Coordinates of C-alpha atoms in Angstrom, one line a residue:
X298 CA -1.6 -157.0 -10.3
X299 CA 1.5 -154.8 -10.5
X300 CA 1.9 -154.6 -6.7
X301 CA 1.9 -158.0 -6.4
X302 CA 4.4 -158.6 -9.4
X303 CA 6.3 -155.7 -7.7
X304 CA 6.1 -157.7 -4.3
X305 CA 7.2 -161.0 -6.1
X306 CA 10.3 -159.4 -7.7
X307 CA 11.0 -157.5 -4.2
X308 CA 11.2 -161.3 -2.7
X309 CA 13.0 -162.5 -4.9
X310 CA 15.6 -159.8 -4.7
X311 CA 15.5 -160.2 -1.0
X312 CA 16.2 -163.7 -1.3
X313 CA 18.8 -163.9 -3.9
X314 CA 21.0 -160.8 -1.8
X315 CA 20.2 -163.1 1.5
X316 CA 21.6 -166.4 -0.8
X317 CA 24.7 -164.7 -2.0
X318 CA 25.4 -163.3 1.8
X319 CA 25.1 -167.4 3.0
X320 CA 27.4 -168.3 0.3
X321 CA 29.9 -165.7 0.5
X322 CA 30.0 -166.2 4.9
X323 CA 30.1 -169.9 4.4
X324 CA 33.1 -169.7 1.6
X325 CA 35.3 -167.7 3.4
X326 CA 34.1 -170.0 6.7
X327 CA 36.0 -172.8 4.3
X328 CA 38.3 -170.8 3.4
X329 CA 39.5 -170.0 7.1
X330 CA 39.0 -173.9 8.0
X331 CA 41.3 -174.7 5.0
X332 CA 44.2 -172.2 6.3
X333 CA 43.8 -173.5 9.8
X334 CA 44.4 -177.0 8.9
X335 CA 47.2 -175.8 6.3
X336 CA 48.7 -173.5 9.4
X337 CA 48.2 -176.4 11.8
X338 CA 51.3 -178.3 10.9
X339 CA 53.7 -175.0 10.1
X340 CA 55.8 -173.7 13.3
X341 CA 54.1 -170.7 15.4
X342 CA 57.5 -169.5 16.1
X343 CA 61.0 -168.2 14.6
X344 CA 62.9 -168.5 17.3
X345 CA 62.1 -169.9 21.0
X346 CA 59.0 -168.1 23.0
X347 CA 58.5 -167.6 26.5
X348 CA 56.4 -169.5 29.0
X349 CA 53.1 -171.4 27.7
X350 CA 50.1 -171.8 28.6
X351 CA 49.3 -175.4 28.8
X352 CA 46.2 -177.5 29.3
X353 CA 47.3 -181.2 30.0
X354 CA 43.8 -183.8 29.6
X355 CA 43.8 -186.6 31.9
X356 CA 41.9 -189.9 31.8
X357 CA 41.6 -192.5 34.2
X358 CA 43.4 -196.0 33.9
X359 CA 46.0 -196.0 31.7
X360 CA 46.0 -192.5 30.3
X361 CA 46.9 -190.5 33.1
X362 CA 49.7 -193.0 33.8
X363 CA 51.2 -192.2 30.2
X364 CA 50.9 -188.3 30.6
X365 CA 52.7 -188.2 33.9
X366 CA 55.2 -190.4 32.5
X367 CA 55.6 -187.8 29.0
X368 CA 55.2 -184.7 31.5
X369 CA 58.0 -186.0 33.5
X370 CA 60.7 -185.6 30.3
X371 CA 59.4 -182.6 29.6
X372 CA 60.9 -179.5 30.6
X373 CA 58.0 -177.8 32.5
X374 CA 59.5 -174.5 33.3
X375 CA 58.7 -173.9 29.7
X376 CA 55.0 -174.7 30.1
X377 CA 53.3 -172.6 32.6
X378 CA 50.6 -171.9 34.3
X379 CA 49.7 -176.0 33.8
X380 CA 46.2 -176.6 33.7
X381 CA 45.2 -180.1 34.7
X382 CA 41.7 -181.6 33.8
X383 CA 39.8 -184.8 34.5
X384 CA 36.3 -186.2 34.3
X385 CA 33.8 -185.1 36.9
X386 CA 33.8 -188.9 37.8
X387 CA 37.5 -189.1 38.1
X388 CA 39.7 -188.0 41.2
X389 CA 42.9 -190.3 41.1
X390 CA 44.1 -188.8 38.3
X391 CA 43.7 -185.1 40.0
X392 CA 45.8 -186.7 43.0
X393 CA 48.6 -187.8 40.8
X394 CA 48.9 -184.7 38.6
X395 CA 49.4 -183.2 42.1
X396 CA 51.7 -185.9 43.5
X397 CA 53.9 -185.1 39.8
X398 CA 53.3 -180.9 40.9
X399 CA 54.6 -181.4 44.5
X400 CA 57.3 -183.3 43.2
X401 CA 59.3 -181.1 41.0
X402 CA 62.3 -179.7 42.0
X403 CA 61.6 -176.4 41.6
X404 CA 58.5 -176.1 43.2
X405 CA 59.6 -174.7 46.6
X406 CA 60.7 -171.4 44.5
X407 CA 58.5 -168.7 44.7
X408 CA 57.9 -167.8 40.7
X409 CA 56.1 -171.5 40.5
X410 CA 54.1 -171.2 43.3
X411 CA 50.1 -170.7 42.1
X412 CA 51.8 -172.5 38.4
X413 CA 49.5 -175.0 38.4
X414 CA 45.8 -175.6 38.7
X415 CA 43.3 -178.4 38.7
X416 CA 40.0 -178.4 37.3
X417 CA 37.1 -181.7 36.1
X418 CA 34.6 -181.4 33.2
X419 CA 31.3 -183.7 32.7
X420 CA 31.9 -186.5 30.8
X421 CA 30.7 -186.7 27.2
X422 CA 29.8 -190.6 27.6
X423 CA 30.3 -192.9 30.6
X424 CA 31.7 -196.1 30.1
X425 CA 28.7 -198.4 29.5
X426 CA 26.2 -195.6 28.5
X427 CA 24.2 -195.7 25.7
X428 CA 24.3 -193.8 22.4
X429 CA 20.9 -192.4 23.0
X430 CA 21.1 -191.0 26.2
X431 CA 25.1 -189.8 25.8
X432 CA 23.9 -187.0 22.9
X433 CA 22.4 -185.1 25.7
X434 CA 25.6 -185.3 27.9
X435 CA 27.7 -184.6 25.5
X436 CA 25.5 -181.0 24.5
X437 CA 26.0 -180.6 28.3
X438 CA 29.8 -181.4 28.3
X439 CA 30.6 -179.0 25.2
X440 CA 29.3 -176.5 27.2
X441 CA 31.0 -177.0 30.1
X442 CA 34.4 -177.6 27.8
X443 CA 33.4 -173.8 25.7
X444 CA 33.1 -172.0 29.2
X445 CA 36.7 -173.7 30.5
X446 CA 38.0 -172.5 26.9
X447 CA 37.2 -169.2 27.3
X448 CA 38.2 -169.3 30.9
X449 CA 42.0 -170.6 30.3
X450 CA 42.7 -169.9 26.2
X451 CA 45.6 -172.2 26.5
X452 CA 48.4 -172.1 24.2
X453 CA 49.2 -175.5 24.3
X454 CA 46.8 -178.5 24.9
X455 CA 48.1 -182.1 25.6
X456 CA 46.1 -185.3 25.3
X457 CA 46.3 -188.9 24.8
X458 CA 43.6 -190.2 24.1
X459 CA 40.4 -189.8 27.0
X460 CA 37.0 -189.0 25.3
X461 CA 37.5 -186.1 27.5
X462 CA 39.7 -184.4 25.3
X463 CA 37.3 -184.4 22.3
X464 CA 35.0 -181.5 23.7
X465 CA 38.1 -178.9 24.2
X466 CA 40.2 -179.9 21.2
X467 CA 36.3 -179.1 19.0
X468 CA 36.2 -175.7 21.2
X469 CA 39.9 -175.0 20.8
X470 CA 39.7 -175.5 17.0
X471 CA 36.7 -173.5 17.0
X472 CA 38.4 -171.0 18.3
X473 CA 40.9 -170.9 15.6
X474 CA 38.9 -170.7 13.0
X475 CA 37.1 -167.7 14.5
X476 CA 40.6 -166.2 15.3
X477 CA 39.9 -165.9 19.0
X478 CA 42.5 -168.2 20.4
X479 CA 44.9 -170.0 18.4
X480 CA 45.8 -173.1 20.5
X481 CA 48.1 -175.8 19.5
X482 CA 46.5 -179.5 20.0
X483 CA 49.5 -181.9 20.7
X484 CA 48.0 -185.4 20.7
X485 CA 49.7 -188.8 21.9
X486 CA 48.4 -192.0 21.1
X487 CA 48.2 -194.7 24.0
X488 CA 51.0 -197.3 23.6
X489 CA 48.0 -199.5 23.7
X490 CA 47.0 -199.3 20.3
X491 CA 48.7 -200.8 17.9
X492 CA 46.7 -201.6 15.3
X493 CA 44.3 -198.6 15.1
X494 CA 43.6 -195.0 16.6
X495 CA 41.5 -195.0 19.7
X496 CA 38.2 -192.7 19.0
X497 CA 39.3 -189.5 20.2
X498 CA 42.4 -190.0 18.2
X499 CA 40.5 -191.2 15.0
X500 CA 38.5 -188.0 15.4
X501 CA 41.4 -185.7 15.7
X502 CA 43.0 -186.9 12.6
X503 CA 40.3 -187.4 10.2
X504 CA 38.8 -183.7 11.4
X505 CA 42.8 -182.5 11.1
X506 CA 42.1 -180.7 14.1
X507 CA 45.4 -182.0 15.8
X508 CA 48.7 -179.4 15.1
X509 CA 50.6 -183.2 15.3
X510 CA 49.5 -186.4 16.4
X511 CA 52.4 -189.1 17.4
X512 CA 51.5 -192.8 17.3
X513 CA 54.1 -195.5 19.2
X514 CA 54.0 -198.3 16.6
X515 CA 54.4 -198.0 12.7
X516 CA 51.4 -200.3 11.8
X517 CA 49.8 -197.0 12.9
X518 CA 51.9 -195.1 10.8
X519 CA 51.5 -196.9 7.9
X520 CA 47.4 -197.0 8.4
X521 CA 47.5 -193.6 9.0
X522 CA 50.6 -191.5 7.6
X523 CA 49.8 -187.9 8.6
X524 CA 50.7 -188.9 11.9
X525 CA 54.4 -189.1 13.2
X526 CA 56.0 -192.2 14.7
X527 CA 58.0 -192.1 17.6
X528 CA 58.8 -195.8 18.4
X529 CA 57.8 -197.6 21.1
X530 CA 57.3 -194.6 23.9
X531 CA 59.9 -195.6 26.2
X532 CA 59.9 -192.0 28.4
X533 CA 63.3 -192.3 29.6
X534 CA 64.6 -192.1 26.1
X535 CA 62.4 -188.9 25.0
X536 CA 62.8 -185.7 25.6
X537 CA 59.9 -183.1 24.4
X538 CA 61.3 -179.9 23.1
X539 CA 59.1 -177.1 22.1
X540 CA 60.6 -175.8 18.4
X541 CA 64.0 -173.4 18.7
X542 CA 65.9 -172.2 16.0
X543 CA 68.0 -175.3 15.4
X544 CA 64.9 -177.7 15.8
X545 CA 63.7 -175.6 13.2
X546 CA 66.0 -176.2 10.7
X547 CA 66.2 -179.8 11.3
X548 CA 61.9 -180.7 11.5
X549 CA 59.9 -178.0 10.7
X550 CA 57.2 -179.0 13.3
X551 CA 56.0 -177.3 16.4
X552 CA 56.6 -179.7 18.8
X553 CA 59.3 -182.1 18.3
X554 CA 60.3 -185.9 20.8
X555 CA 63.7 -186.3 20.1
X556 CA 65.5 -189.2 20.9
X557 CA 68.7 -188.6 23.7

């Protein structure tokens, strides 16, 4: 009888020290998530950094036609080595990112030669597939998007809305809370919403895993005010700036469009 009172209390003693160890990891888990968010939205930097690593997410149709446009203001001797991905299914937006690369003016000098690189990913969901069969794809495409984290650890990651984007913005957050990688998640809503956020950006702001997310028409603003307005994106207006020491002072944000 007392050995088995003994083992009973020996349990429970077991159980109770491996309770308080779940707790304990899992509050200062929350505790981390709750300074990452809080970080999220606070400049990295005092005063201008070097070169930065950038991952730039294409999607076909539209998307990739609105990132070339932003990348095209943007002053990409600042953001290097680019990393350019696209769906496993999708090679014209590959071939334009390249078209955009060959076309720079300074891309005959040697320091930007190999600046540049071009990589796909599985698709979380097709267009048309079902919910059923897309939980699998997605397992697979997480994967995929965790060994292409590990691989680049961008500093910067650019994205506008693709389902594609979803996968490496969870990985890169991951990331951050773990302290392995701390990546800042610039996200751009397509100009063709305008009365709510695509998926991908509805994910990224109600998970707060976006560092700043920009929408292009204020019914979007006013539906969903942690995100910043930028107007109509007219491109030849804009001008992306990452933050300097006078930025700084006048928006305390990471990134910053500025009108001309």
């Amino acid at each position: 009888m007392d050995n088995r009172y003994s083992c009973f209390f020996s349990d429970m003693g077991f159980l109770n020290v491996a309770i308080s160890f779940i707790i304990g990891i899992s509050t200062l888990i929350m505790i981390r998530i709750f300074y990452v968010v809080y970080r999220s939205s606070k400049p990295l930097y005092s005063r201008p950094p070097g070169t930065l690593s950038t991952l730039i997410i294409l999607g076909s149709g539209g998307h990739t036609a609105e990132m070339i446009n932003l990348l095209a203001v943007m002053q990409m001797d600042r953001f290097k080595p680019r990393y350019y991905i696209a769906a496993a299914t999708d090679n014209m937006s590959l071939q334009k990112a390249r078209v955009l690369e060959d076309s720079l003016p300074d891309k005959a000098e040697v320091e930007l030669v190999g600046t540049s690189q071009f990589m796909q990913i599985y698709r979380s969901r097709e267009v048309g597939q079902s919910y059923v069969t897309s939980v699998g794809t997605t397992l697979i495409a997480l994967s995929h998007a965790l060994w292409l984290m590990i691989k680049i650890r961008p500093q910067v990651i650019l994205c506008n809305g693709p389902g594609t984007c979803v996968p490496l913005c969870v990985i890169a957050f991951v990331f951050k809370v773990l302290g392995i990688r701390w990546s800042s998640i610039f996200y751009v809503e397509s100009i063709a919403r305008v009365r709510r956020l695509s998926l991908s950006g509805l994910l990224l702001y109600k998970l707060r895993m976006a560092d700043q997310l920009f929408v292009q028409w204020p019914q979007l603003k006013s539906k969903y005010p942690r995100a910043n307005y930028v107007g109509l994106f007219q491109v030849a207006n804009f001008r992306l700036y990452w933050t300097s020491e006078e930025t700084e002072v006048a928006n305390h944000r990471i990134f910053q469009i500025k009108y001309d």
